[in-house]
Amino acid sequence: MLGSGNVAGHLAIVLDQIGDVVQVYSPTLSHAEQLAGKLKNAVPVNNTNDIVDNVDFYIIAVKDDAIGELARKIKVDSGIWAHTSGSVPMSVFEGVKSHYGVFYLLQTFNKRDEVDFKNLPVLIEGNDCETEDALITLAVKISDKVKRTSSDDRAVIHRAAVFACNFSNYMWCIADDILKARGFDLKLLEPLLNATLKNALNSSPDNSQTGPARRGDRLVMEKHQSLLDKDQSEVYKLLSNQIFERFNSLKK
């Protein structure tokens, strides 16, 4: 396991349950030691020259802009190399490793929460059929939702995930700020959040859209904006205009 952050931490633990993670690499030795300590027999290392050359898989789970550099720095070219990024193409390994691919976990990770890997989509790509089949064989041992996906398709899915997860979470940040300013808690909105997700999945986001922008209720929108701070008001105006334009165009 090359990396010791949120993705590497969760993935290393589940892979260690169905096999053996023999090494954990991090440039910060204490980080490698912390993760290795949660595994059966993994050895922590912080020097790329110490990476062994006799294992089946080398999984790179680091920041996107560090994947290529790390792959080039490690001179080992045995086994199968794969990164866990949604946005970095498989070609980052081209000319550097012989057998390579992508092992993308379609989920958001943090150190606090457990992950249900069985229901977690794993998107696989390999530079040849044998490599791709090997990555799929590994993936199906931890997940029931494994799918072959090209770099182009994975990039589309990743963009959609940013809107569905990262941007939505930022909206919750704003909602939380607004509520806390008057002594309320985000949990007040829990039934609303659950219903919104359920409706979007069971029907469609288009069919489930509600609110003043969907109705074109300018008086309500103007009142809301007058009660928000500058940054919140800009976000509110942008999203309201987008919603209004989308649903008026759907009527035509």
Short mmCIF file of C-alpha atoms in Angstrom, two decimals:
data_model
loop_
_atom_site.label_atom_id
_atom_site.label_comp_id
_atom_site.label_asym_id
_atom_site.label_seq_id
_atom_site.Cartn_x
_atom_site.Cartn_y
_atom_site.Cartn_z
CA MET A 1 0.00 0.00 0.00
CA LEU A 2 1.60 3.21 -1.20
CA GLY A 3 -0.04 5.93 0.86
CA SER A 4 -1.41 6.24 4.37
CA GLY A 5 -4.34 8.68 4.11
CA ASN A 6 -8.08 8.08 4.31
CA VAL A 7 -8.43 5.91 1.19
CA ALA A 8 -5.24 3.95 1.88
CA GLY A 9 -6.24 3.42 5.49
CA HIS A 10 -9.64 1.90 4.76
CA LEU A 11 -8.48 -0.06 1.70
CA ALA A 12 -5.39 -1.53 3.38
CA ILE A 13 -7.47 -2.88 6.26
CA VAL A 14 -10.03 -4.60 4.04
CA LEU A 15 -7.34 -6.01 1.71
CA ASP A 16 -5.42 -7.33 4.71
CA GLN A 17 -8.51 -9.30 5.67
CA ILE A 18 -8.54 -11.22 2.38
CA GLY A 19 -4.79 -11.35 1.81
CA ASP A 20 -1.56 -9.89 3.15
CA VAL A 21 -0.50 -6.27 2.92
CA VAL A 22 3.26 -6.69 3.26
CA GLN A 23 4.33 -3.03 3.23
CA VAL A 24 2.88 0.41 3.87
CA TYR A 25 4.76 3.32 2.33
CA SER A 26 4.53 6.96 3.35
CA PRO A 27 7.21 9.66 3.13
CA THR A 28 6.35 10.32 6.78
CA LEU A 29 7.42 7.18 8.64
CA SER A 30 5.09 7.77 11.60
CA HIS A 31 2.10 7.76 9.23
CA ALA A 32 3.24 4.48 7.67
CA GLU A 33 3.77 3.03 11.15
CA GLN A 34 0.31 4.07 12.29
CA LEU A 35 -1.42 2.30 9.40
CA ALA A 36 0.89 -0.74 9.43
CA GLY A 37 0.09 -1.17 13.12
CA LYS A 38 -3.54 -1.90 12.17
CA LEU A 39 -2.53 -4.72 9.81
CA LYS A 40 -1.37 -8.28 10.42
CA ASN A 41 2.25 -8.25 9.29
CA ALA A 42 2.78 -5.08 7.26
CA VAL A 43 6.17 -3.37 7.45
CA PRO A 44 6.20 0.46 7.44
CA VAL A 45 8.68 2.16 5.11
CA ASN A 46 9.38 5.77 4.12
CA ASN A 47 12.12 5.20 1.56
CA THR A 48 11.06 4.24 -1.99
CA ASN A 49 14.29 2.23 -2.34
CA ASP A 50 12.93 -0.16 0.30
CA ILE A 51 9.85 -1.14 -1.71
CA VAL A 52 9.94 -4.92 -2.26
CA ASP A 53 9.74 -6.40 -5.76
CA ASN A 54 7.95 -9.68 -5.07
CA VAL A 55 4.29 -8.85 -4.44
CA ASP A 56 1.19 -9.19 -6.65
CA PHE A 57 -0.22 -5.66 -6.38
CA TYR A 58 1.14 -2.18 -5.73
CA ILE A 59 -1.77 0.12 -4.85
CA ILE A 60 -1.06 3.86 -5.00
CA ALA A 61 -3.48 5.84 -2.85
CA VAL A 62 -2.00 9.34 -2.70
CA LYS A 63 -2.98 12.80 -3.94
CA ASP A 64 -3.72 12.90 -7.65
CA ASP A 65 -0.76 15.11 -8.55
CA ALA A 66 1.65 12.79 -6.72
CA ILE A 67 0.70 9.52 -8.46
CA GLY A 68 2.90 9.88 -11.53
CA GLU A 69 5.90 11.13 -9.60
CA LEU A 70 5.70 8.27 -7.09
CA ALA A 71 5.31 5.65 -9.83
CA ARG A 72 8.40 7.01 -11.60
CA LYS A 73 10.42 7.22 -8.40
CA ILE A 74 9.88 3.58 -7.49
CA LYS A 75 11.96 1.54 -9.92
CA VAL A 76 10.20 -1.77 -9.19
CA ASP A 77 8.31 -3.07 -12.23
CA SER A 78 7.01 -6.43 -11.04
CA GLY A 79 3.40 -7.18 -10.16
CA ILE A 80 0.42 -5.02 -11.08
CA TRP A 81 0.37 -1.30 -10.35
CA ALA A 82 -2.90 0.54 -9.79
CA HIS A 83 -3.96 3.92 -8.46
CA THR A 84 -7.22 4.75 -6.70
CA SER A 85 -7.99 8.12 -8.31
CA GLY A 86 -11.23 8.99 -10.05
CA SER A 87 -9.77 11.72 -12.24
CA VAL A 88 -6.24 10.56 -13.15
CA PRO A 89 -6.12 8.47 -16.37
CA MET A 90 -4.54 5.04 -16.43
CA SER A 91 -1.94 6.41 -18.84
CA VAL A 92 -0.07 7.99 -15.91
CA PHE A 93 1.72 4.60 -15.69
CA GLU A 94 2.52 4.37 -19.40
CA GLY A 95 6.22 3.91 -20.08
CA VAL A 96 6.86 3.53 -16.35
CA LYS A 97 5.27 0.19 -15.44
CA SER A 98 4.52 -2.88 -17.56
CA HIS A 99 1.23 -4.01 -15.98
CA TYR A 100 -1.00 -1.31 -14.59
CA GLY A 101 -4.53 -0.09 -14.09
CA VAL A 102 -7.03 1.69 -11.87
CA PHE A 103 -8.75 0.51 -8.68
CA TYR A 104 -11.18 3.38 -8.05
CA LEU A 105 -13.42 3.27 -4.97
CA LEU A 106 -16.53 5.36 -5.65
CA GLN A 107 -16.99 6.65 -2.12
CA THR A 108 -16.01 9.50 0.19
CA PHE A 109 -13.67 8.51 3.00
CA ASN A 110 -12.75 9.86 6.41
CA LYS A 111 -10.89 8.34 9.32
CA ARG A 112 -13.93 8.33 11.63
CA ASP A 113 -16.53 6.26 9.79
CA GLU A 114 -16.49 2.59 8.82
CA VAL A 115 -17.00 1.74 5.16
CA ASP A 116 -19.34 -0.93 3.82
CA PHE A 117 -17.10 -2.24 1.07
CA LYS A 118 -19.57 -4.89 -0.07
CA ASN A 119 -21.95 -2.16 -1.31
CA LEU A 120 -19.20 0.17 -2.55
CA PRO A 121 -18.76 0.47 -6.34
CA VAL A 122 -15.23 -0.37 -7.46
CA LEU A 123 -14.37 0.79 -10.98
CA ILE A 124 -11.61 -1.21 -12.64
CA GLU A 125 -9.41 -0.62 -15.66
CA GLY A 126 -6.30 -2.44 -16.85
CA ASN A 127 -3.79 -1.88 -19.63
CA ASP A 128 -4.35 -5.43 -20.89
CA CYS A 129 -6.97 -8.14 -20.40
CA GLU A 130 -4.86 -10.21 -18.00
CA THR A 131 -4.12 -7.21 -15.78
CA GLU A 132 -7.75 -6.06 -15.79
CA ASP A 133 -8.97 -9.56 -14.93
CA ALA A 134 -6.51 -9.76 -12.02
CA LEU A 135 -7.71 -6.41 -10.64
CA ILE A 136 -11.32 -7.53 -10.97
CA THR A 137 -10.52 -10.81 -9.19
CA LEU A 138 -9.08 -8.77 -6.33
CA ALA A 139 -11.98 -6.31 -6.29
CA VAL A 140 -14.76 -8.93 -6.15
CA LYS A 141 -13.24 -10.27 -2.95
CA ILE A 142 -14.16 -7.03 -1.18
CA SER A 143 -17.12 -5.65 -3.16
CA ASP A 144 -20.30 -6.90 -4.83
CA LYS A 145 -20.37 -3.89 -7.17
CA VAL A 146 -17.33 -4.19 -9.43
CA LYS A 147 -17.43 -2.66 -12.91
CA ARG A 148 -15.01 -2.36 -15.82
CA THR A 149 -14.76 1.36 -16.60
CA SER A 150 -12.55 3.29 -19.01
CA SER A 151 -10.56 6.35 -17.95
CA ASP A 152 -12.91 8.59 -19.96
CA ASP A 153 -16.03 7.11 -18.34
CA ARG A 154 -14.45 7.24 -14.90
CA ALA A 155 -13.69 10.95 -15.40
CA VAL A 156 -17.38 11.55 -16.19
CA ILE A 157 -18.44 9.61 -13.09
CA HIS A 158 -15.94 11.51 -10.97
CA ARG A 159 -17.28 14.88 -12.16
CA ALA A 160 -20.80 13.74 -11.31
CA ALA A 161 -19.60 12.59 -7.88
CA VAL A 162 -18.08 16.01 -7.15
CA PHE A 163 -21.47 17.63 -7.73
CA ALA A 164 -23.40 14.92 -5.86
CA CYS A 165 -21.06 14.68 -2.89
CA ASN A 166 -18.55 17.49 -2.49
CA PHE A 167 -20.74 20.36 -3.65
CA SER A 168 -23.80 19.02 -1.82
CA ASN A 169 -21.77 18.77 1.37
CA TYR A 170 -20.71 22.40 0.95
CA MET A 171 -24.39 23.35 0.72
CA TRP A 172 -24.85 21.58 4.04
CA CYS A 173 -21.95 23.63 5.43
CA ILE A 174 -23.82 26.80 4.51
CA ALA A 175 -27.08 25.43 5.92
CA ASP A 176 -25.26 24.52 9.13
CA ASP A 177 -23.81 28.04 9.40
CA ILE A 178 -27.25 29.61 8.94
CA LEU A 179 -28.82 27.35 11.56
CA LYS A 180 -26.02 27.72 14.11
CA ALA A 181 -26.27 31.50 13.90
CA ARG A 182 -29.71 31.17 15.53
CA GLY A 183 -28.85 28.28 17.87
CA PHE A 184 -30.24 25.45 15.75
CA ASP A 185 -28.57 22.21 14.68
CA LEU A 186 -28.21 20.62 11.23
CA LYS A 187 -29.93 17.49 12.59
CA LEU A 188 -33.14 19.49 12.38
CA LEU A 189 -32.93 18.99 8.61
CA GLU A 190 -32.20 15.26 8.77
CA PRO A 191 -35.70 14.11 7.68
CA LEU A 192 -35.61 16.64 4.84
CA LEU A 193 -32.16 15.51 3.68
CA ASN A 194 -33.17 11.84 3.79
CA ALA A 195 -36.39 12.51 1.87
CA THR A 196 -34.54 14.57 -0.75
CA LEU A 197 -32.07 11.77 -1.47
CA LYS A 198 -34.80 9.11 -1.47
CA ASN A 199 -36.94 11.09 -3.91
CA ALA A 200 -34.02 11.81 -6.23
CA LEU A 201 -33.06 8.13 -6.40
CA ASN A 202 -36.59 6.71 -6.64
CA SER A 203 -37.95 9.25 -9.11
CA SER A 204 -35.36 11.63 -10.54
CA PRO A 205 -33.77 14.91 -9.44
CA ASP A 206 -35.77 16.75 -12.11
CA ASN A 207 -39.06 15.32 -10.87
CA SER A 208 -38.12 15.96 -7.24
CA GLN A 209 -36.98 19.58 -7.49
CA THR A 210 -39.00 21.92 -5.29
CA GLY A 211 -38.51 25.35 -3.70
CA PRO A 212 -38.94 29.02 -4.55
CA ALA A 213 -36.55 28.93 -7.54
CA ARG A 214 -38.42 25.96 -9.02
CA ARG A 215 -41.69 27.89 -8.63
CA GLY A 216 -40.18 31.17 -9.83
CA ASP A 217 -41.18 32.87 -6.58
CA ARG A 218 -39.05 36.03 -6.85
CA LEU A 219 -40.39 37.67 -3.69
CA VAL A 220 -39.29 34.74 -1.51
CA MET A 221 -35.90 34.56 -3.22
CA GLU A 222 -35.25 38.28 -2.78
CA LYS A 223 -36.19 38.07 0.89
CA HIS A 224 -33.86 35.13 1.43
CA GLN A 225 -30.98 36.93 -0.25
CA SER A 226 -31.51 40.03 1.89
CA LEU A 227 -31.02 37.91 5.03
CA LEU A 228 -27.84 36.19 3.87
CA ASP A 229 -24.25 37.40 4.05
CA LYS A 230 -22.47 38.34 0.82
CA ASP A 231 -20.92 34.94 0.05
CA GLN A 232 -24.09 33.04 0.90
CA SER A 233 -26.16 35.43 -1.19
CA GLU A 234 -23.92 34.92 -4.23
CA VAL A 235 -24.27 31.15 -4.00
CA TYR A 236 -28.03 31.46 -3.47
CA LYS A 237 -28.44 33.74 -6.50
CA LEU A 238 -26.31 31.56 -8.79
CA LEU A 239 -28.13 28.34 -7.87
CA SER A 240 -31.57 29.96 -7.95
CA ASN A 241 -30.96 31.35 -11.44
CA GLN A 242 -29.69 27.96 -12.63
CA ILE A 243 -32.76 26.19 -11.22
CA PHE A 244 -35.16 28.77 -12.66
CA GLU A 245 -33.60 28.60 -16.12
CA ARG A 246 -33.48 24.80 -16.14
CA PHE A 247 -37.11 24.27 -15.26
CA ASN A 248 -38.46 27.03 -17.45
CA SER A 249 -36.59 25.47 -20.37
CA LEU A 250 -38.08 22.07 -19.51
CA LYS A 251 -41.56 23.54 -19.86
CA LYS A 252 -40.89 24.71 -23.44
#
